[in-house]
Short mmCIF file of C-alpha atoms in Angstrom, two decimals:
data_model
loop_
_atom_site.label_atom_id
_atom_site.label_comp_id
_atom_site.label_asym_id
_atom_site.label_seq_id
_atom_site.Cartn_x
_atom_site.Cartn_y
_atom_site.Cartn_z
CA MET N 1 258.01 149.31 274.10
CA LYS N 2 259.78 146.73 271.98
CA PHE N 3 261.82 143.79 273.14
CA THR N 4 262.95 140.43 271.73
CA LEU N 5 262.17 136.96 273.13
CA SER N 6 265.82 136.16 274.00
CA TRP N 7 266.13 139.51 275.71
CA LEU N 8 263.09 138.71 277.81
CA LYS N 9 264.50 135.29 278.76
CA GLU N 10 267.62 137.02 280.12
CA HIS N 11 265.41 138.11 283.04
CA LEU N 12 262.59 135.63 282.86
CA ASP N 13 263.03 131.63 283.20
CA THR N 14 260.17 130.42 281.31
CA ASP N 15 259.25 127.66 278.85
CA ALA N 16 256.07 129.47 277.64
CA SER N 17 255.53 129.76 273.87
CA VAL N 18 255.25 133.14 271.98
CA ASP N 19 251.48 132.94 271.82
CA GLU N 20 251.39 132.27 275.65
CA ILE N 21 253.61 135.23 276.42
CA ALA N 22 251.55 137.45 274.04
CA ASP N 23 248.27 136.42 275.61
CA THR N 24 249.40 136.81 279.09
CA LEU N 25 250.88 140.28 278.42
CA THR N 26 247.50 141.51 277.16
CA LEU N 27 245.52 139.93 279.96
CA ILE N 28 247.71 141.73 282.60
CA GLY N 29 247.39 145.09 281.05
CA LEU N 30 250.59 145.26 278.77
CA GLU N 31 248.63 145.11 275.60
CA VAL N 32 250.47 143.63 272.70
CA GLU N 33 250.30 145.67 269.61
CA GLU N 34 252.40 143.43 267.43
CA VAL N 35 254.43 140.25 267.44
CA ALA N 36 256.91 140.22 264.60
CA ASP N 37 258.90 137.15 263.50
CA PRO N 38 261.68 138.42 261.16
CA ALA N 39 262.58 134.74 260.39
CA LYS N 40 259.25 134.36 258.69
CA VAL N 41 259.46 137.50 256.72
CA LEU N 42 262.93 136.67 255.54
CA GLY N 43 262.17 132.93 255.07
CA ASN N 44 263.04 132.92 251.38
CA PHE N 45 266.40 134.63 251.69
CA ARG N 46 269.30 132.32 252.02
CA VAL N 47 273.02 132.45 252.67
CA ALA N 48 274.97 132.20 249.21
CA GLU N 49 278.58 132.25 248.31
CA VAL N 50 280.02 134.15 245.30
CA VAL N 51 282.07 131.43 243.40
CA SER N 52 283.16 133.87 240.65
CA ALA N 53 282.91 137.50 239.74
CA GLN N 54 283.32 138.80 236.16
CA LYS N 55 283.00 142.14 234.65
CA HIS N 56 279.77 142.45 232.54
CA PRO N 57 280.61 142.56 228.75
CA ASP N 58 278.34 145.66 228.13
CA ALA N 59 278.33 147.62 231.36
CA ASP N 60 281.27 149.02 233.26
CA LYS N 61 279.42 149.17 236.73
CA LEU N 62 277.97 145.70 236.55
CA GLN N 63 279.36 142.28 237.28
CA VAL N 64 278.27 138.81 236.35
CA LEU N 65 278.37 136.54 239.53
CA GLN N 66 278.23 132.86 239.79
CA VAL N 67 276.43 132.18 243.04
CA ASN N 68 276.40 128.97 245.01
CA THR N 69 273.02 128.74 246.79
CA GLY N 70 273.69 125.54 248.54
CA LYS N 71 271.51 123.63 246.06
CA GLU N 72 272.68 124.84 242.77
CA THR N 73 274.93 127.56 241.16
CA LEU N 74 273.09 130.39 239.58
CA GLN N 75 273.99 133.47 237.37
CA VAL N 76 273.36 136.83 238.89
CA VAL N 77 274.01 140.31 237.44
CA CYS N 78 275.09 142.57 240.25
CA GLY N 79 275.92 146.34 240.39
CA ALA N 80 277.43 146.24 244.01
CA PRO N 81 280.98 147.44 244.16
CA ASN N 82 281.84 145.17 247.07
CA ALA N 83 280.67 141.96 245.20
CA ARG N 84 283.84 139.65 244.86
CA THR N 85 284.85 136.04 244.52
CA GLY N 86 284.72 134.21 247.85
CA MET N 87 282.29 136.51 249.78
CA LYS N 88 279.24 135.26 251.41
CA GLY N 89 275.90 137.22 251.13
CA VAL N 90 272.20 137.26 251.25
CA PHE N 91 270.63 135.73 248.06
CA ALA N 92 266.99 136.11 246.89
CA SER N 93 265.80 133.48 244.26
CA VAL N 94 263.34 134.18 241.42
CA GLY N 95 259.84 134.55 242.97
CA THR N 96 261.02 136.09 246.17
CA TYR N 97 259.29 139.33 247.28
CA VAL N 98 261.97 141.94 248.31
CA PRO N 99 260.39 144.45 250.73
CA GLY N 100 262.88 147.30 250.20
CA ILE N 101 262.08 147.69 246.64
CA ASP N 102 258.46 146.31 246.83
CA PHE N 103 259.12 143.87 243.89
CA THR N 104 258.79 140.18 243.37
CA LEU N 105 261.94 138.92 241.45
CA THR N 106 261.65 137.33 238.04
CA LYS N 107 264.17 135.87 235.72
CA ALA N 108 265.41 138.84 233.56
CA LYS N 109 268.07 139.90 231.15
CA ILE N 110 270.24 142.76 232.12
CA ARG N 111 272.09 144.42 229.25
CA GLY N 112 271.75 141.03 227.40
CA VAL N 113 273.01 138.82 230.30
CA GLU N 114 270.43 136.55 232.03
CA SER N 115 270.02 136.97 235.72
CA SER N 116 268.43 134.39 238.03
CA GLY N 117 267.94 136.09 241.43
CA MET N 118 269.55 138.81 243.44
CA MET N 119 272.25 139.49 246.06
CA VAL N 120 270.57 142.13 248.43
CA SER N 121 271.71 145.15 250.46
CA GLU N 122 270.51 146.17 253.78
CA ARG N 123 268.14 148.57 252.42
CA GLU N 124 266.51 146.07 250.14
CA LEU N 125 265.75 143.97 253.35
CA GLU N 126 264.68 147.17 255.29
CA LEU N 127 267.40 146.72 257.80
CA SER N 128 268.97 150.25 257.18
CA ASP N 129 269.46 152.86 254.57
CA GLU N 130 272.69 151.34 253.46
CA HIS N 131 272.72 150.43 249.75
CA THR N 132 276.18 151.20 248.36
CA GLY N 133 277.03 147.51 248.58
CA ILE N 134 275.34 144.06 249.11
CA ILE N 135 275.28 142.54 252.61
CA GLU N 136 278.55 140.73 253.56
CA LEU N 137 278.30 137.83 255.87
CA PRO N 138 280.90 136.31 258.15
CA ALA N 139 282.96 133.54 256.60
CA LYS N 140 281.46 130.99 259.11
CA ALA N 141 277.93 131.52 257.75
CA ARG N 142 276.78 128.26 256.20
CA VAL N 143 275.84 128.37 252.53
CA GLY N 144 272.26 127.42 251.90
CA SER N 145 271.19 128.29 255.54
CA ALA N 146 268.42 130.86 256.53
CA ALA N 147 269.77 134.33 256.07
CA ALA N 148 267.70 135.56 259.03
CA LYS N 149 269.77 133.27 261.48
CA ALA N 150 272.99 134.43 259.92
CA LEU N 151 271.99 138.05 260.26
CA GLY N 152 270.96 137.63 263.87
CA LEU N 153 267.36 138.40 262.95
CA ASP N 154 265.65 135.09 263.98
CA ASP N 155 264.48 136.49 267.31
CA VAL N 156 260.71 137.26 267.75
CA VAL N 157 259.98 140.95 268.62
CA PHE N 158 257.27 141.96 270.98
CA ASP N 159 255.79 145.53 270.79
CA ILE N 160 253.59 146.36 273.71
CA ALA N 161 251.60 149.55 274.69
CA ILE N 162 252.60 150.92 278.05
CA THR N 163 250.22 153.06 279.98
CA PRO N 164 251.48 156.31 281.60
CA ASN N 165 251.40 154.88 285.17
CA ARG N 166 253.68 151.91 284.44
CA PRO N 167 257.10 153.42 283.85
CA ASP N 168 258.78 150.29 285.28
CA CYS N 169 257.65 148.31 282.14
CA LEU N 170 259.67 150.70 279.86
CA GLY N 171 262.41 148.09 280.74
CA VAL N 172 262.55 144.54 279.82
CA ARG N 173 263.17 143.58 283.43
CA GLY N 174 259.92 145.30 284.51
CA VAL N 175 257.99 143.29 281.91
CA ALA N 176 259.67 140.14 282.99
CA ARG N 177 258.66 140.84 286.69
CA ASP N 178 255.04 141.39 285.70
CA LEU N 179 255.04 137.99 283.73
CA ALA N 180 256.68 136.18 286.69
CA ALA N 181 254.02 137.68 289.02
CA ALA N 182 251.44 136.37 286.71
CA GLY N 183 252.77 132.76 287.00
CA LEU N 184 254.36 132.59 283.58
CA GLY N 185 257.88 131.80 284.90
CA LYS N 186 260.32 132.82 287.35
CA LEU N 187 262.18 136.27 287.60
CA LYS N 188 266.03 135.51 287.40
CA GLN N 189 268.16 136.86 290.15
CA ASP N 190 269.68 140.29 289.50
CA THR N 191 273.27 139.96 288.17
CA ILE N 192 274.38 143.61 288.75
CA LYS N 193 277.27 143.78 291.11
CA PRO N 194 279.23 146.83 292.19
CA VAL N 195 282.44 147.52 290.44
CA LYS N 196 285.22 148.47 292.76
CA GLY N 197 286.93 151.83 291.82
CA SER N 198 290.81 151.93 291.78
CA PHE N 199 291.18 155.79 291.98
CA ASP N 200 289.25 158.86 292.87
CA SER N 201 287.43 160.73 290.10
CA SER N 202 288.95 163.99 288.94
CA VAL N 203 285.53 165.35 287.78
CA PRO N 204 283.75 166.83 290.64
CA VAL N 205 279.90 166.78 290.61
CA LYS N 206 277.54 169.65 292.01
CA LEU N 207 273.98 170.44 292.39
CA GLU N 208 273.25 174.14 292.29
CA PHE N 209 269.70 174.58 293.30
CA ASP N 210 268.01 176.51 296.02
CA THR N 211 265.35 174.96 298.41
CA GLU N 212 262.47 175.56 296.08
CA THR N 213 264.01 174.09 292.97
CA LYS N 214 266.18 171.26 294.40
CA ASP N 215 263.57 168.64 293.22
CA ALA N 216 264.71 169.43 289.67
CA CYS N 217 267.71 166.94 290.15
CA PRO N 218 267.83 165.71 293.72
CA VAL N 219 270.64 163.16 293.15
CA PHE N 220 273.48 163.00 290.55
CA ALA N 221 276.00 160.11 290.48
CA GLY N 222 279.16 160.23 288.26
CA ARG N 223 282.09 158.05 287.52
CA LEU N 224 285.22 158.52 285.43
CA VAL N 225 286.44 155.49 283.40
CA ARG N 226 289.92 156.14 281.83
CA GLY N 227 291.79 154.32 279.09
CA VAL N 228 288.81 153.08 277.19
CA LYS N 229 288.81 152.07 273.44
CA ASN N 230 285.50 152.92 271.65
CA GLY N 231 284.51 150.96 268.74
CA PRO N 232 281.54 148.89 267.38
CA SER N 233 279.39 147.22 270.09
CA PRO N 234 279.18 143.28 270.04
CA ASP N 235 277.07 141.70 267.45
CA TRP N 236 274.51 140.44 270.08
CA MET N 237 273.90 144.03 271.31
CA GLN N 238 273.76 145.44 267.67
CA ALA N 239 271.03 142.74 266.81
CA ARG N 240 268.91 143.66 269.71
CA LEU N 241 269.07 147.34 269.11
CA LYS N 242 268.30 146.85 265.42
CA ALA N 243 265.44 144.61 266.33
CA ILE N 244 263.70 147.23 268.30
CA GLY N 245 264.39 149.99 265.78
CA LEU N 246 267.42 151.61 267.21
CA ARG N 247 270.59 152.32 264.95
CA PRO N 248 273.86 151.14 266.52
CA ILE N 249 276.34 153.91 266.91
CA ASN N 250 279.37 152.82 268.90
CA ALA N 251 279.96 150.80 272.04
CA LEU N 252 279.70 153.69 274.49
CA ALA N 253 276.53 155.03 272.94
CA ASP N 254 274.98 151.65 272.52
CA ILE N 255 275.59 150.76 276.16
CA THR N 256 273.48 153.69 277.42
CA ASN N 257 270.69 152.82 274.81
CA TYR N 258 270.58 149.25 275.79
CA ILE N 259 270.43 149.89 279.50
CA SER N 260 267.63 152.33 278.90
CA PHE N 261 265.49 149.63 277.38
CA ASP N 262 266.89 146.87 279.61
CA ARG N 263 266.20 148.55 282.98
CA ALA N 264 264.21 151.67 282.16
CA ARG N 265 267.32 153.63 283.25
CA PRO N 266 268.41 156.38 280.94
CA LEU N 267 272.21 157.36 281.23
CA HIS N 268 274.61 159.61 279.49
CA VAL N 269 278.32 159.20 278.80
CA TYR N 270 280.62 162.18 278.17
CA ASP N 271 284.01 162.49 276.65
CA ALA N 272 285.76 163.45 279.80
CA ASP N 273 288.70 165.07 277.88
CA LYS N 274 286.10 167.58 276.51
CA LEU N 275 284.95 168.67 279.94
CA SER N 276 285.98 171.90 281.38
CA GLY N 277 286.15 171.51 285.17
CA GLY N 278 283.45 169.86 287.07
CA ILE N 279 279.89 168.82 286.12
CA ARG N 280 276.88 170.49 287.59
CA ALA N 281 273.17 170.21 287.41
CA ARG N 282 271.52 173.65 287.65
CA LEU N 283 268.68 175.73 286.12
CA GLY N 284 269.26 177.40 282.75
CA LYS N 285 269.88 180.92 282.22
CA THR N 286 268.26 183.26 279.73
CA GLY N 287 270.53 183.59 276.69
CA GLU N 288 272.15 180.12 276.91
CA SER N 289 271.95 177.53 274.31
CA PHE N 290 273.64 174.28 273.27
CA ASP N 291 274.04 171.95 270.23
CA ALA N 292 272.24 168.71 270.86
CA LEU N 293 272.95 165.17 269.66
CA ASP N 294 270.13 165.50 267.19
CA GLY N 295 272.15 168.17 265.28
CA LYS N 296 269.94 171.07 266.27
CA THR N 297 270.65 174.09 268.53
CA TYR N 298 268.20 174.89 271.33
CA LYS N 299 267.69 177.92 273.37
CA ILE N 300 267.57 177.63 277.10
CA ASP N 301 265.25 179.32 279.70
CA GLU N 302 265.30 179.70 283.44
CA GLU N 303 262.80 176.86 283.91
CA MET N 304 264.94 174.12 282.40
CA CYS N 305 267.23 171.87 284.21
CA VAL N 306 270.53 171.70 282.48
CA ILE N 307 273.88 169.78 282.80
CA ALA N 308 276.98 172.21 282.48
CA ASP N 309 280.60 172.39 283.14
CA ASP N 310 282.62 175.45 284.08
CA ARG N 311 282.32 176.74 280.38
CA ALA N 312 279.01 176.03 278.99
CA VAL N 313 275.73 173.86 278.91
CA LEU N 314 276.36 170.28 278.05
CA GLY N 315 272.83 168.99 277.91
CA LEU N 316 269.31 169.21 279.02
CA GLY N 317 268.66 167.05 282.12
CA GLY N 318 266.43 164.09 281.37
CA VAL N 319 265.96 165.10 277.70
CA MET N 320 269.09 165.03 275.54
CA GLY N 321 272.91 165.40 275.75
CA GLY N 322 275.13 167.68 273.82
CA GLU N 323 277.06 167.07 270.57
CA GLU N 324 280.20 168.78 271.76
CA THR N 325 281.01 166.29 274.52
CA GLY N 326 279.74 163.23 272.78
CA CYS N 327 281.85 160.23 272.49
CA THR N 328 283.70 159.17 269.31
CA GLU N 329 286.28 156.45 268.18
CA GLU N 330 288.94 158.81 269.54
CA THR N 331 287.40 159.03 273.02
CA VAL N 332 289.88 157.71 275.69
CA ASN N 333 288.40 158.81 279.02
CA VAL N 334 284.67 158.91 279.78
CA PHE N 335 282.50 160.21 282.46
CA ILE N 336 279.24 158.22 283.14
CA GLU N 337 276.18 160.13 284.37
CA SER N 338 273.32 158.50 286.26
CA ALA N 339 270.98 161.04 287.76
CA TYR N 340 267.29 161.45 288.64
CA PHE N 341 265.31 164.39 287.00
CA ASP N 342 262.01 165.67 288.05
CA PRO N 343 259.18 164.23 285.66
CA ARG N 344 257.20 167.55 285.48
CA ARG N 345 260.16 169.73 284.69
CA THR N 346 261.35 167.19 282.20
CA ALA N 347 258.00 167.07 280.41
CA ARG N 348 257.82 170.88 280.20
CA THR N 349 261.29 171.15 278.83
CA GLY N 350 260.58 168.56 276.18
CA ARG N 351 257.32 170.12 275.25
CA THR N 352 258.83 173.71 275.15
CA LEU N 353 261.67 172.66 272.83
CA ASN N 354 259.83 169.98 270.99
CA ILE N 355 262.25 167.32 271.75
CA ILE N 356 261.19 163.65 271.76
CA SER N 357 263.72 161.22 273.00
CA ASP N 358 263.82 157.88 274.80
CA ALA N 359 265.28 159.51 277.81
CA ARG N 360 262.47 162.10 278.01
CA PHE N 361 259.88 159.43 277.44
CA ARG N 362 260.99 157.63 280.61
CA PHE N 363 261.98 160.57 282.90
CA GLU N 364 258.66 162.26 282.47
CA ARG N 365 256.77 159.16 283.47
CA GLY N 366 259.01 158.71 286.51
CA ILE N 367 261.89 156.23 286.59
CA ASP N 368 262.94 154.35 289.67
CA PRO N 369 264.29 157.31 291.84
CA GLN N 370 266.63 154.80 293.48
CA SER N 371 268.14 153.51 290.41
CA GLU N 372 271.15 155.72 290.04
CA GLU N 373 273.45 153.22 291.81
CA PHE N 374 272.65 150.08 289.94
CA GLY N 375 272.41 152.20 286.52
CA ILE N 376 275.97 153.49 287.02
CA GLU N 377 277.24 149.98 288.06
CA GLN N 378 275.74 148.26 285.20
CA ALA N 379 277.07 150.92 282.77
CA THR N 380 280.55 150.59 284.38
CA ALA N 381 280.58 146.84 284.09
CA MET N 382 279.65 146.98 280.42
CA VAL N 383 282.03 149.66 279.48
CA LEU N 384 284.94 147.75 281.13
CA GLU N 385 283.88 144.57 279.45
CA MET N 386 283.44 146.07 275.91
CA CYS N 387 285.90 149.00 275.89
CA GLY N 388 288.33 148.07 278.73
CA GLY N 389 289.71 150.78 280.88
CA GLU N 390 289.94 151.54 284.57
CA ALA N 391 287.08 152.80 286.75
CA SER N 392 287.23 155.38 289.50
CA THR N 393 285.15 155.38 292.66
CA VAL N 394 281.56 156.85 292.25
CA THR N 395 280.83 160.45 293.14
CA VAL N 396 277.39 161.27 294.35
CA ALA N 397 275.80 164.64 294.81
CA GLY N 398 272.54 165.18 296.63
CA GLN N 399 270.26 162.56 298.34
CA VAL N 400 268.35 159.67 296.90
CA PRO N 401 264.56 160.37 296.96
CA LYS N 402 262.66 158.51 299.52
CA ALA N 403 260.79 155.37 298.50
CA ASN N 404 256.91 155.24 298.61
CA ARG N 405 255.43 155.47 302.00
CA PRO N 406 254.25 152.20 303.62
CA PHE N 407 250.54 151.75 304.42
CA SER N 408 248.25 149.38 306.13
CA PHE N 409 246.60 146.83 303.86
CA ASP N 410 243.63 144.68 304.65
CA MET N 411 243.73 141.53 302.29
CA ARG N 412 239.94 141.12 302.67
CA LEU N 413 239.61 144.40 300.77
CA ILE N 414 240.28 142.40 297.53
CA CYS N 415 237.02 140.30 297.85
CA ARG N 416 235.00 143.34 299.01
CA LEU N 417 236.00 145.64 296.04
CA SER N 418 236.34 143.00 293.27
CA GLY N 419 234.34 139.87 294.22
CA LEU N 420 237.40 137.75 293.89
CA SER N 421 237.90 135.18 296.66
CA LEU N 422 241.54 134.53 297.07
CA SER N 423 243.60 133.01 299.78
CA ASP N 424 245.91 135.25 301.80
CA ARG N 425 248.84 132.97 300.61
CA LYS N 426 248.06 133.67 296.95
CA ILE N 427 247.61 137.33 297.50
CA GLU N 428 250.93 137.54 299.41
CA ARG N 429 252.72 135.63 296.53
CA ILE N 430 251.64 138.02 293.90
CA LEU N 431 252.49 141.16 295.78
CA LYS N 432 255.80 139.93 296.80
CA ALA N 433 256.56 138.93 293.20
CA LEU N 434 255.85 142.55 292.27
CA GLY N 435 258.48 143.65 294.82
CA ILE N 436 255.89 144.74 297.41
CA ALA N 437 257.29 144.11 300.93
CA LEU N 438 254.66 142.76 303.50
CA GLU N 439 255.12 142.87 307.26
CA GLY N 440 252.94 141.32 309.98
CA ASP N 441 250.54 138.36 310.33
CA GLY N 442 246.79 138.02 309.77
CA HIS N 443 244.59 139.69 307.33
CA THR N 444 245.99 143.04 307.88
CA ARG N 445 249.62 143.84 306.90
CA LYS N 446 251.98 146.62 306.42
CA ALA N 447 252.66 147.13 302.77
CA ALA N 448 255.78 148.87 301.33
CA PRO N 449 255.63 149.44 297.51
CA PRO N 450 258.98 149.33 295.66
CA SER N 451 260.74 152.56 294.52
CA TRP N 452 260.11 151.61 290.81
CA ARG N 453 256.31 151.64 291.30
CA PRO N 454 255.20 155.34 291.80
CA ASP N 455 251.69 154.45 290.96
CA LEU N 456 251.11 152.41 294.24
CA SER N 457 250.13 154.72 297.18
CA ILE N 458 246.94 153.45 298.64
CA PRO N 459 245.23 149.97 299.45
CA ALA N 460 242.91 150.03 296.41
CA ASP N 461 246.14 150.20 294.20
CA LEU N 462 247.22 146.80 295.57
CA VAL N 463 243.68 145.39 295.03
CA GLU N 464 244.01 146.49 291.40
CA GLU N 465 247.33 144.75 291.14
CA VAL N 466 246.16 141.47 292.51
CA VAL N 467 242.99 141.65 290.24
CA ARG N 468 245.17 142.51 287.15
CA LEU N 469 247.46 139.56 287.69
CA THR N 470 244.90 137.03 288.61
CA GLY N 471 242.78 137.94 285.63
CA VAL N 472 239.98 140.46 285.16
CA ASP N 473 238.07 137.76 283.27
CA ARG N 474 238.02 135.72 286.62
CA ILE N 475 235.77 138.40 288.53
CA PRO N 476 232.35 136.86 288.95
CA ALA N 477 229.49 138.45 287.24
CA THR N 478 227.08 139.25 289.99
CA PRO N 479 223.75 141.26 289.22
CA LEU N 480 222.88 144.41 291.24
CA PRO N 481 220.56 143.80 294.15
CA ARG N 482 216.93 144.49 293.27
CA LEU N 483 215.47 147.38 295.29
CA SER N 484 212.29 146.54 297.05
CA GLY N 485 209.05 148.60 296.57
CA VAL N 486 208.19 151.06 293.85
CA ALA N 487 210.05 154.27 293.21
CA LYS N 488 208.49 157.29 294.78
CA PRO N 489 206.93 159.85 292.34
CA VAL N 490 209.27 162.66 291.40
CA LEU N 491 206.87 164.90 289.29
CA THR N 492 205.01 167.71 290.92
CA PRO N 493 201.14 168.12 290.36
CA ALA N 494 201.85 170.96 287.93
CA GLN N 495 204.25 168.88 285.88
CA LYS N 496 201.85 166.00 285.71
CA LYS N 497 199.09 168.22 284.31
CA ALA N 498 201.47 169.83 281.74
CA ARG N 499 202.46 166.35 280.62
CA ALA N 500 198.68 165.25 280.41
CA VAL N 501 197.78 168.30 278.30
CA ARG N 502 200.73 167.62 275.88
CA ARG N 503 199.63 164.02 275.37
CA LEU N 504 196.11 165.04 274.89
CA LEU N 505 196.82 167.79 272.32
CA ALA N 506 199.19 165.47 270.44
CA ALA N 507 196.50 162.78 270.35
CA ARG N 508 194.14 165.35 268.75
CA GLY N 509 196.56 165.88 265.94
CA LEU N 510 198.47 168.92 267.03
CA VAL N 511 202.23 169.29 266.75
CA GLU N 512 204.40 171.00 269.37
CA ALA N 513 206.94 173.48 268.03
CA VAL N 514 210.14 174.05 270.04
CA THR N 515 211.46 177.22 268.67
CA TRP N 516 214.64 179.23 268.94
CA SER N 517 215.02 181.96 271.62
CA PHE N 518 217.18 184.09 269.35
CA ILE N 519 216.22 185.37 265.92
CA PRO N 520 217.54 187.84 263.23
CA LYS N 521 217.26 191.42 264.12
CA ASP N 522 215.15 192.26 261.09
CA GLU N 523 212.56 189.54 262.03
CA ALA N 524 212.56 190.69 265.60
CA ALA N 525 211.69 194.25 264.50
CA LEU N 526 208.62 193.00 262.77
CA PHE N 527 207.15 191.84 266.03
CA GLY N 528 208.03 194.91 268.23
CA GLY N 529 211.56 193.92 269.04
CA GLY N 530 215.02 194.69 267.62
CA ASP N 531 215.99 197.41 270.09
CA ALA N 532 219.47 197.55 271.70
CA ALA N 533 218.22 196.15 274.96
CA LEU N 534 217.40 192.77 273.46
CA ALA N 535 220.52 192.43 271.42
CA LEU N 536 223.13 189.73 272.31
CA ASP N 537 226.73 190.81 273.11
CA HIS N 538 228.36 187.77 271.58
CA PRO N 539 225.88 186.04 269.20
CA LEU N 540 226.70 182.65 267.65
CA SER N 541 225.79 184.17 264.25
CA THR N 542 223.89 187.25 262.81
CA GLU N 543 220.99 184.84 262.43
CA LEU N 544 220.75 184.44 266.18
CA SER N 545 221.55 188.02 267.40
CA GLN N 546 218.33 189.28 268.99
CA MET N 547 216.14 187.96 271.82
CA ARG N 548 212.81 186.83 270.58
CA PRO N 549 210.16 189.57 271.58
CA SER N 550 207.13 187.12 271.33
CA LEU N 551 206.17 183.70 270.55
#
């Protein structure tokens, strides 16, 4: 799970340093695998302006540029077709290591013309595979300033390992909640507000399951937004997606990817004009197939949960959407899907078809089953903000799964199981910061875990949470109690005699031989064995195929 520092601070009000955040994450069980600072990696790359661009005297595809670096004007030979007078780009001076080509620049002559440095492409900075031209920065970029800031790559990136029992931390807000509970800041108030629909959706939603299979998709929410204008997502969103290794596609696709990492809430957006009739969640049928967004065609079986319209399968529930109803720049009307899919069925489908996706990664671990409402509201708000349009009312099929069952919790259990002596007030603060509702007075309370924590079901789980967020290193080291008296003898008189004989014979110079119970058939025949009655049905090898007839 990757996220940037600025992204985290959208949910967490904290003044903690990068090192403090990284140390705290590891201490509370969200192990930090890497902290990357692109600004340091790109420290030698600067914003530069092309003062002039002239054709190379001896090469048709090369240009000789005069580049203003902020300190001096240098001559650079460049082969990029988009290099031109007045543009601003990223400059690497002599002595700079360029990661995309694994080379440290030196002053060189290219076709007889001296070149002092390089104007670089996105591939040469390992930002993408784009290398047909050099990076073009906005006109407002200041010449001589750090290229990382101009590129929006001055944000520290955390990469943490998430254990299978913590699906809530596959979203940045879940990570922020844990840090706040550990005392490293305050969780900001949720800003998601319902969007009032101005018309009824014309796309009906249905769940077509029987009693035994209704858990495949217990709830499905949908909303139609018409009159949108799809295009590139905002720079801030593209920068965050790029920082965590995702390729920006368009505003509609980027919104769903962003919410998946922001709230651990996978969504899908369909081009509504490509739908035939209503949308339904059902089990697949033998012989069905669909073209997925990864460009591959997959065969469906009767155990898979699919999303379909009146004509064909549109996608695999919780795994991947289809290419045919995907959104493009021509998309005008969209249908937003926010549903809950069974983790086990999702995992089986993904394994059967060998599909690995961010959606499957979250659904098979168990997303918040009550998140379909805030997921569709957040997506609607972002679509309206970035793409415009008009939203319908929300259509919901099925029922939201029930939250975790409340249970009785004795706060004194923490000291008894862990040795940590904490006040009831501190225990209450930690549990409430995690979203666990406590009712009652005294040591024993009624505890109701939040819907986003499927791993909390018994009192011992709450003990683990308190210990984890207080610090496992604070558990006192206490030796085990020393048992009184001498342990009773466990050997029989015959065993004692056998042991004494062994020790006596070994002391006299004899060596004990521990031999195999199985030997080759030819050797067994030499000692009266080798017959079928003493042969093994399934020997480990031909050398161990016969029971030994004698010592």
